[in-house]
mmCIF file of C-alpha atoms in Angstrom:
data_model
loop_
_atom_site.group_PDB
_atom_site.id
_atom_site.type_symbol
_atom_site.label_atom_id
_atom_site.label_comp_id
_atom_site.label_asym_id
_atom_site.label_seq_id
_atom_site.Cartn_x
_atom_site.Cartn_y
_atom_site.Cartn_z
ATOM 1 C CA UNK A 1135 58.584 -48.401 -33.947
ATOM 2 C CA UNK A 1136 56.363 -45.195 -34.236
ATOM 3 C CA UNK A 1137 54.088 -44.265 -32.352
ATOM 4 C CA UNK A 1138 50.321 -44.011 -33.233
ATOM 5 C CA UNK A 1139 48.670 -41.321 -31.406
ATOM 6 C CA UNK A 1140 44.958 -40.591 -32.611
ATOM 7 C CA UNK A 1141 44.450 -38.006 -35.132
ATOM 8 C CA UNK A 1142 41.780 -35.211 -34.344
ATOM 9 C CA UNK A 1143 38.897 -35.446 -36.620
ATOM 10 C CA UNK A 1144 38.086 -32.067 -38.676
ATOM 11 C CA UNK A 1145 34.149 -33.146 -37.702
ATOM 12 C CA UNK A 1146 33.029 -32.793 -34.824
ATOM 13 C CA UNK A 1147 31.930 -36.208 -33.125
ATOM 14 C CA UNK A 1148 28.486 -37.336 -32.383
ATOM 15 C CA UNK A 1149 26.854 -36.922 -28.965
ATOM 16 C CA UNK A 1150 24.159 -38.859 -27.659
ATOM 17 C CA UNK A 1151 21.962 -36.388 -25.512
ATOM 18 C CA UNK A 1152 19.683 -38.116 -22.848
ATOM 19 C CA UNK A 1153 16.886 -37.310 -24.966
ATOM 20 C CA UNK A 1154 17.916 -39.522 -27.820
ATOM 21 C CA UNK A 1155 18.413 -36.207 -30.538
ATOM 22 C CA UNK A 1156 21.476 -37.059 -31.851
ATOM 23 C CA UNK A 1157 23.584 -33.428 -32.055
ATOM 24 C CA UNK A 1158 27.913 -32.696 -32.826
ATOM 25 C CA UNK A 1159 30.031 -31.116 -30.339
ATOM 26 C CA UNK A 1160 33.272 -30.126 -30.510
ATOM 27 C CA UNK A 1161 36.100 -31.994 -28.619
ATOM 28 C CA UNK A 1162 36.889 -29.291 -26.142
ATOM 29 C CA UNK A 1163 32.794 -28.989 -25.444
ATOM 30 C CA UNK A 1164 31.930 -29.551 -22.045
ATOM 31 C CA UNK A 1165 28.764 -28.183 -19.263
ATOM 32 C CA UNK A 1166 30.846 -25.576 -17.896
ATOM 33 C CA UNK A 1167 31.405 -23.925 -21.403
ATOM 34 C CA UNK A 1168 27.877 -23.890 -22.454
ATOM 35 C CA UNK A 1169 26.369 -20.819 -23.737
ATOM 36 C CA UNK A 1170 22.394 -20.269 -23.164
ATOM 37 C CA UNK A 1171 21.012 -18.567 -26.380
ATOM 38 C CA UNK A 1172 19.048 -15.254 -26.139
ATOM 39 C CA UNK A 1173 15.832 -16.999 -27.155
ATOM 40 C CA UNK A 1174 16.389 -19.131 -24.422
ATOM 41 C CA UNK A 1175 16.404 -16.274 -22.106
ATOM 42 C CA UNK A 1176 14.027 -14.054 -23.232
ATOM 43 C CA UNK A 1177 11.653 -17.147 -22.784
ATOM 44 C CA UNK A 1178 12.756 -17.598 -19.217
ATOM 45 C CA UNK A 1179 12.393 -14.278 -18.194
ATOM 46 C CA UNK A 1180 9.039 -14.634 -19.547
ATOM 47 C CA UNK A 1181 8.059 -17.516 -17.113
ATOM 48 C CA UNK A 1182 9.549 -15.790 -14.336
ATOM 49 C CA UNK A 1183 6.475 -15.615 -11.522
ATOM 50 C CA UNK A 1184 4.157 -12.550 -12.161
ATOM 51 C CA UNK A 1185 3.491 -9.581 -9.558
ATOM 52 C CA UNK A 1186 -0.326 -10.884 -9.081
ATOM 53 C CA UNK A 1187 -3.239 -8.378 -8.155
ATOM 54 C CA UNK A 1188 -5.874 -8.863 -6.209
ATOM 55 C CA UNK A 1189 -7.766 -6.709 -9.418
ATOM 56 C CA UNK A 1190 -7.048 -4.485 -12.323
ATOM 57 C CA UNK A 1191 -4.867 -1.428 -12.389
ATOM 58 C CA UNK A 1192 -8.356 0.458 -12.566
ATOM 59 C CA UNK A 1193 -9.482 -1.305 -9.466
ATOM 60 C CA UNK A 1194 -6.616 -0.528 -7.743
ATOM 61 C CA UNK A 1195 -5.955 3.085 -8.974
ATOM 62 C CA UNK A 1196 -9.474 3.815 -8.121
ATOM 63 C CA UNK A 1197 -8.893 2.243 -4.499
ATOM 64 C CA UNK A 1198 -5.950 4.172 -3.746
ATOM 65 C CA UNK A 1199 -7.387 7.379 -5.101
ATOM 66 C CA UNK A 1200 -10.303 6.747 -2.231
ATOM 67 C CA UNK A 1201 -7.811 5.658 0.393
ATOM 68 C CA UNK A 1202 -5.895 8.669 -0.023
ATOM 69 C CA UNK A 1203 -9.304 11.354 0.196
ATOM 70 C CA UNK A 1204 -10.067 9.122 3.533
ATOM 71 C CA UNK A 1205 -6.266 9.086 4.583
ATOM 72 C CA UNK A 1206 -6.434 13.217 4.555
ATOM 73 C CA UNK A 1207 -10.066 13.086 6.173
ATOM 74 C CA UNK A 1208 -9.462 11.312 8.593
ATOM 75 C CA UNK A 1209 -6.107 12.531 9.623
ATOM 76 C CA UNK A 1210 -7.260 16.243 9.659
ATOM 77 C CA UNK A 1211 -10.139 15.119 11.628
ATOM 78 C CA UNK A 1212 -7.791 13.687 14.005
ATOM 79 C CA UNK A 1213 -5.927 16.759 14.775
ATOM 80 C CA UNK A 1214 -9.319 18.484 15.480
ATOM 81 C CA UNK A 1215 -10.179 15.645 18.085
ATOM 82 C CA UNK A 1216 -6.642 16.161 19.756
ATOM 83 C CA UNK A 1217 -7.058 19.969 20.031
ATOM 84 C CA UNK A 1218 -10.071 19.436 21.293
ATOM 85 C CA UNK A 1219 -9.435 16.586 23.991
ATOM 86 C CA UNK A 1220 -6.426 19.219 24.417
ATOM 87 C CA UNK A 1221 -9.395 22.077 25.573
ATOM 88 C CA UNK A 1222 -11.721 19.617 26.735
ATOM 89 C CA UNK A 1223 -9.554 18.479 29.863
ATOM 90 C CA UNK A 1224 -6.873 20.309 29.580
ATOM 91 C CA UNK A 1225 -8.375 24.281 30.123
ATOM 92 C CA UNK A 1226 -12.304 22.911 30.657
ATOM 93 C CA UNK A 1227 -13.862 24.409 27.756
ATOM 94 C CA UNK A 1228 -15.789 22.960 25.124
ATOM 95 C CA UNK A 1229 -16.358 24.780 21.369
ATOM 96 C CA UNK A 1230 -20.332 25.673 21.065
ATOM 97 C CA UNK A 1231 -22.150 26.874 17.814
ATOM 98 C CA UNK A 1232 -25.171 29.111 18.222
ATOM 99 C CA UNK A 1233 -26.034 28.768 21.969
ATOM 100 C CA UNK A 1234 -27.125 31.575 24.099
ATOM 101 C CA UNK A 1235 -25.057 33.200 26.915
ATOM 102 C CA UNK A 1236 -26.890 32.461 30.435
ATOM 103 C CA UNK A 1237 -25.514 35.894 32.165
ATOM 104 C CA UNK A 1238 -26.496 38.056 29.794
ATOM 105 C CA UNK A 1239 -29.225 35.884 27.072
ATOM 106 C CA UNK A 1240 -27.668 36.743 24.101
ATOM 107 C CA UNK A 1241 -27.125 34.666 21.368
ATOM 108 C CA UNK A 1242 -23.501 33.508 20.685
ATOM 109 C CA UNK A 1243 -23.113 32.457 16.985
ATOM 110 C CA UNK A 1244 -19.277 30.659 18.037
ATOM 111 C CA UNK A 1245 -17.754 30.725 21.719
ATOM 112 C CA UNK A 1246 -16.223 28.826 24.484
ATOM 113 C CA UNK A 1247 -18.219 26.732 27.117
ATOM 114 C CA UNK A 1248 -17.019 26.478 30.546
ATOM 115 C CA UNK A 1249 -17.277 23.320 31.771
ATOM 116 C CA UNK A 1250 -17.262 24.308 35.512
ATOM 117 C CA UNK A 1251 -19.810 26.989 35.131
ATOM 118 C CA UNK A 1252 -22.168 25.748 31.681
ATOM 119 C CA UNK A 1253 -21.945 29.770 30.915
ATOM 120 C CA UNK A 1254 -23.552 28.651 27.289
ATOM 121 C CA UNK A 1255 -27.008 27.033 27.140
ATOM 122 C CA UNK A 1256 -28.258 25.351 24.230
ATOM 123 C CA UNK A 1257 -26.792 25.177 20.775
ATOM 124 C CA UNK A 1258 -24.425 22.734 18.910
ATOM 125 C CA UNK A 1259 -21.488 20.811 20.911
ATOM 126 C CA UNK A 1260 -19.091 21.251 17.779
ATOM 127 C CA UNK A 1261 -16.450 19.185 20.044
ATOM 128 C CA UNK A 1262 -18.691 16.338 20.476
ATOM 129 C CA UNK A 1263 -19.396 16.373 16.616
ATOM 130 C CA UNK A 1264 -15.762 16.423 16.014
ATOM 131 C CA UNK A 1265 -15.657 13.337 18.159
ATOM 132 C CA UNK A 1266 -18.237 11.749 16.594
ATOM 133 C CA UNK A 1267 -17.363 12.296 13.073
ATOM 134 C CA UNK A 1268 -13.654 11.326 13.639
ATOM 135 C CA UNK A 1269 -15.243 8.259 15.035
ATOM 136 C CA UNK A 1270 -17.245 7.315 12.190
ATOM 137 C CA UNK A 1271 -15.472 8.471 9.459
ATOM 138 C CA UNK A 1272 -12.088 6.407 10.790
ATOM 139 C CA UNK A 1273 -14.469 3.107 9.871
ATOM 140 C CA UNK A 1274 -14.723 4.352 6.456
ATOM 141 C CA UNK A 1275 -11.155 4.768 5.927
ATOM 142 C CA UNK A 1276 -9.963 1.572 7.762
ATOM 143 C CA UNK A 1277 -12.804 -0.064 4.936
ATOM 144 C CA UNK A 1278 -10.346 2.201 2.494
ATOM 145 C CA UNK A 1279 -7.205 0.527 3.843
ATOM 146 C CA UNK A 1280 -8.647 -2.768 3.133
ATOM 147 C CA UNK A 1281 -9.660 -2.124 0.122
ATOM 148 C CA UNK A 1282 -6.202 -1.499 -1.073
ATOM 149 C CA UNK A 1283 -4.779 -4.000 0.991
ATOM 150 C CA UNK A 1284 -6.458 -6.653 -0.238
ATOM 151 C CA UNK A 1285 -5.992 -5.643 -3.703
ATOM 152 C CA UNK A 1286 -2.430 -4.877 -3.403
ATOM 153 C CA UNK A 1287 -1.866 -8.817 -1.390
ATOM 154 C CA UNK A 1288 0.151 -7.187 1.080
ATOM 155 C CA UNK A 1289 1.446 -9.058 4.064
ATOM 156 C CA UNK A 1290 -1.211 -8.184 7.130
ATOM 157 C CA UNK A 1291 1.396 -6.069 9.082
ATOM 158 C CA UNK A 1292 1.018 -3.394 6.247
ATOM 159 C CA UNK A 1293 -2.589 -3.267 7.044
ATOM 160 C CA UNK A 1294 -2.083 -2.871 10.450
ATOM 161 C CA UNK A 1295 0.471 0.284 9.601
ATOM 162 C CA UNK A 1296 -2.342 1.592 7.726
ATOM 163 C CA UNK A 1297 -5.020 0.887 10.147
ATOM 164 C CA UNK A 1298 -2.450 3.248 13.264
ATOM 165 C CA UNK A 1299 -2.693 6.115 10.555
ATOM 166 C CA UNK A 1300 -6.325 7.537 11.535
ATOM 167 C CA UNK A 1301 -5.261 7.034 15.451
ATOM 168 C CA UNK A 1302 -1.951 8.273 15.701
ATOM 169 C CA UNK A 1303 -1.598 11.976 15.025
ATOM 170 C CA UNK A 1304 0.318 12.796 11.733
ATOM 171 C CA UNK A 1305 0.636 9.398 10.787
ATOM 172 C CA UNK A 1306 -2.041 8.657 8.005
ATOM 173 C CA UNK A 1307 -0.374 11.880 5.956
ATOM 174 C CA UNK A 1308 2.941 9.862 5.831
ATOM 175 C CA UNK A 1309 1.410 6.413 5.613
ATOM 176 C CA UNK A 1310 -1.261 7.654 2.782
ATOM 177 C CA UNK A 1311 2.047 9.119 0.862
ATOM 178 C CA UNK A 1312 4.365 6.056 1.316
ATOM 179 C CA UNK A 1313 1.089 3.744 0.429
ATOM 180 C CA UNK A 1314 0.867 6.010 -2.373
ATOM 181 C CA UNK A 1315 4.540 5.950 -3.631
ATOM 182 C CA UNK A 1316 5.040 2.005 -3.455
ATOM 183 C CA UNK A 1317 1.513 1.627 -5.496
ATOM 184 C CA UNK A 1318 2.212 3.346 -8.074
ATOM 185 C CA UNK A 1319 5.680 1.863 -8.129
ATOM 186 C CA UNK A 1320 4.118 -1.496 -8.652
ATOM 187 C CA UNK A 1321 1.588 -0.964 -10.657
ATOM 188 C CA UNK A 1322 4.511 0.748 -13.134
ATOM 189 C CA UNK A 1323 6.591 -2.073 -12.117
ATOM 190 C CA UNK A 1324 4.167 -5.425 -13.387
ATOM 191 C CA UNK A 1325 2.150 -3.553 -15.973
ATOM 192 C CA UNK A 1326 1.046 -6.692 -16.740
ATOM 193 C CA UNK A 1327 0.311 -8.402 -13.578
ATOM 194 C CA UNK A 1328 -1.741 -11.589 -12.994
ATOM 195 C CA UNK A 1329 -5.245 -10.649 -11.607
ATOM 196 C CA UNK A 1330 -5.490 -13.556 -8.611
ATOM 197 C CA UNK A 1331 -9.141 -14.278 -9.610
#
């Protein structure tokens, strides 16, 4: 009695995919074996999800170029403002511009106030300018901060890091450069990034 094993076929048999396209696999195909093809890929990596903007690299360049101006304002500004809190109530003196000396009436173009004694009449309170300026200029450059923020569609606690730059000394020069840095990392990274609007 022989035998009668089944006989490979030199074609390969018919599948039915769950489509209903009829296609021929070999025997030994199976899921684990399958092979994606590059045009396959290349159209995936396509629909992959998109860095998206809150603008255009313009927008944004043009942001960050302001934010950075305000970053180095407002920090420098800052340092003033300490130095002078520093003289203010720390020796008693206060920096005046063009005020006249009380002892002996002549006119001082730049000197030192005493507090105590108001040795300086009249003139410009350049330490109470510094204040002031700092003051207002630190709006501007948290209106800077959002600005790129918003463009960028960073998560809020970045904003707030920014925001801490024009109060705590130092701070907005190594903010403004890191802010700078992961920008333009971005911007080189999604060149063609989805505006959000």
């Amino acid at each position: 009695m022989s035998d009668h094993t089944p006989q490979p076929d030199s074609q390969p048999r018919p599948v039915r995919r769950t489509d209903g396209v009829r296609v021929t696999a070999p025997e030994d195909a199976s899921p684990e074996r399958a092979t994606v093809p590059d045009s396959v890929r290349a159209k995936a990596a396509a629909l992959k999800p998109r860095r998206r903007f809150g603008g255009t690299e313009a927008q944004i360049r043009g942001a960050l170029t302001f934010y950075k101006v305000c970053a180095w304002i407002s920090g420098t500004f800052l340092l003033l403002l300490v130095a002078e809190m520093i003289t203010r109530y720390g020796f008693g003196y206060d920096l005046i511009a063009g005020g006249t000396d009380k002892a002996t009436g002549q006119s001082v173009a730049l000197g030192w106030q005493d507090l105590g004694l108001e040795n300086l009449a009249g003139g410009v309170n350049i330490s109470t300018w510094i204040l002031i300026i700092h003051g207002w200029f630190y709006v501007i450059y948290l209106l800077s901060c959002l600005r790129v923020w918003s463009l960028m569609r960073w998560p809020f606690a970045q904003l707030v890091v920014m925001a801490l730059g024009g109060v705590v000394p130092f701070l907005s020069f190594i903010v403004e450069r890191k802010i700078h840095r992961s920008t333009e990392a971005e911007l080189v990274a999604n060149p063609r990034a989805a505006r959000r609007y």
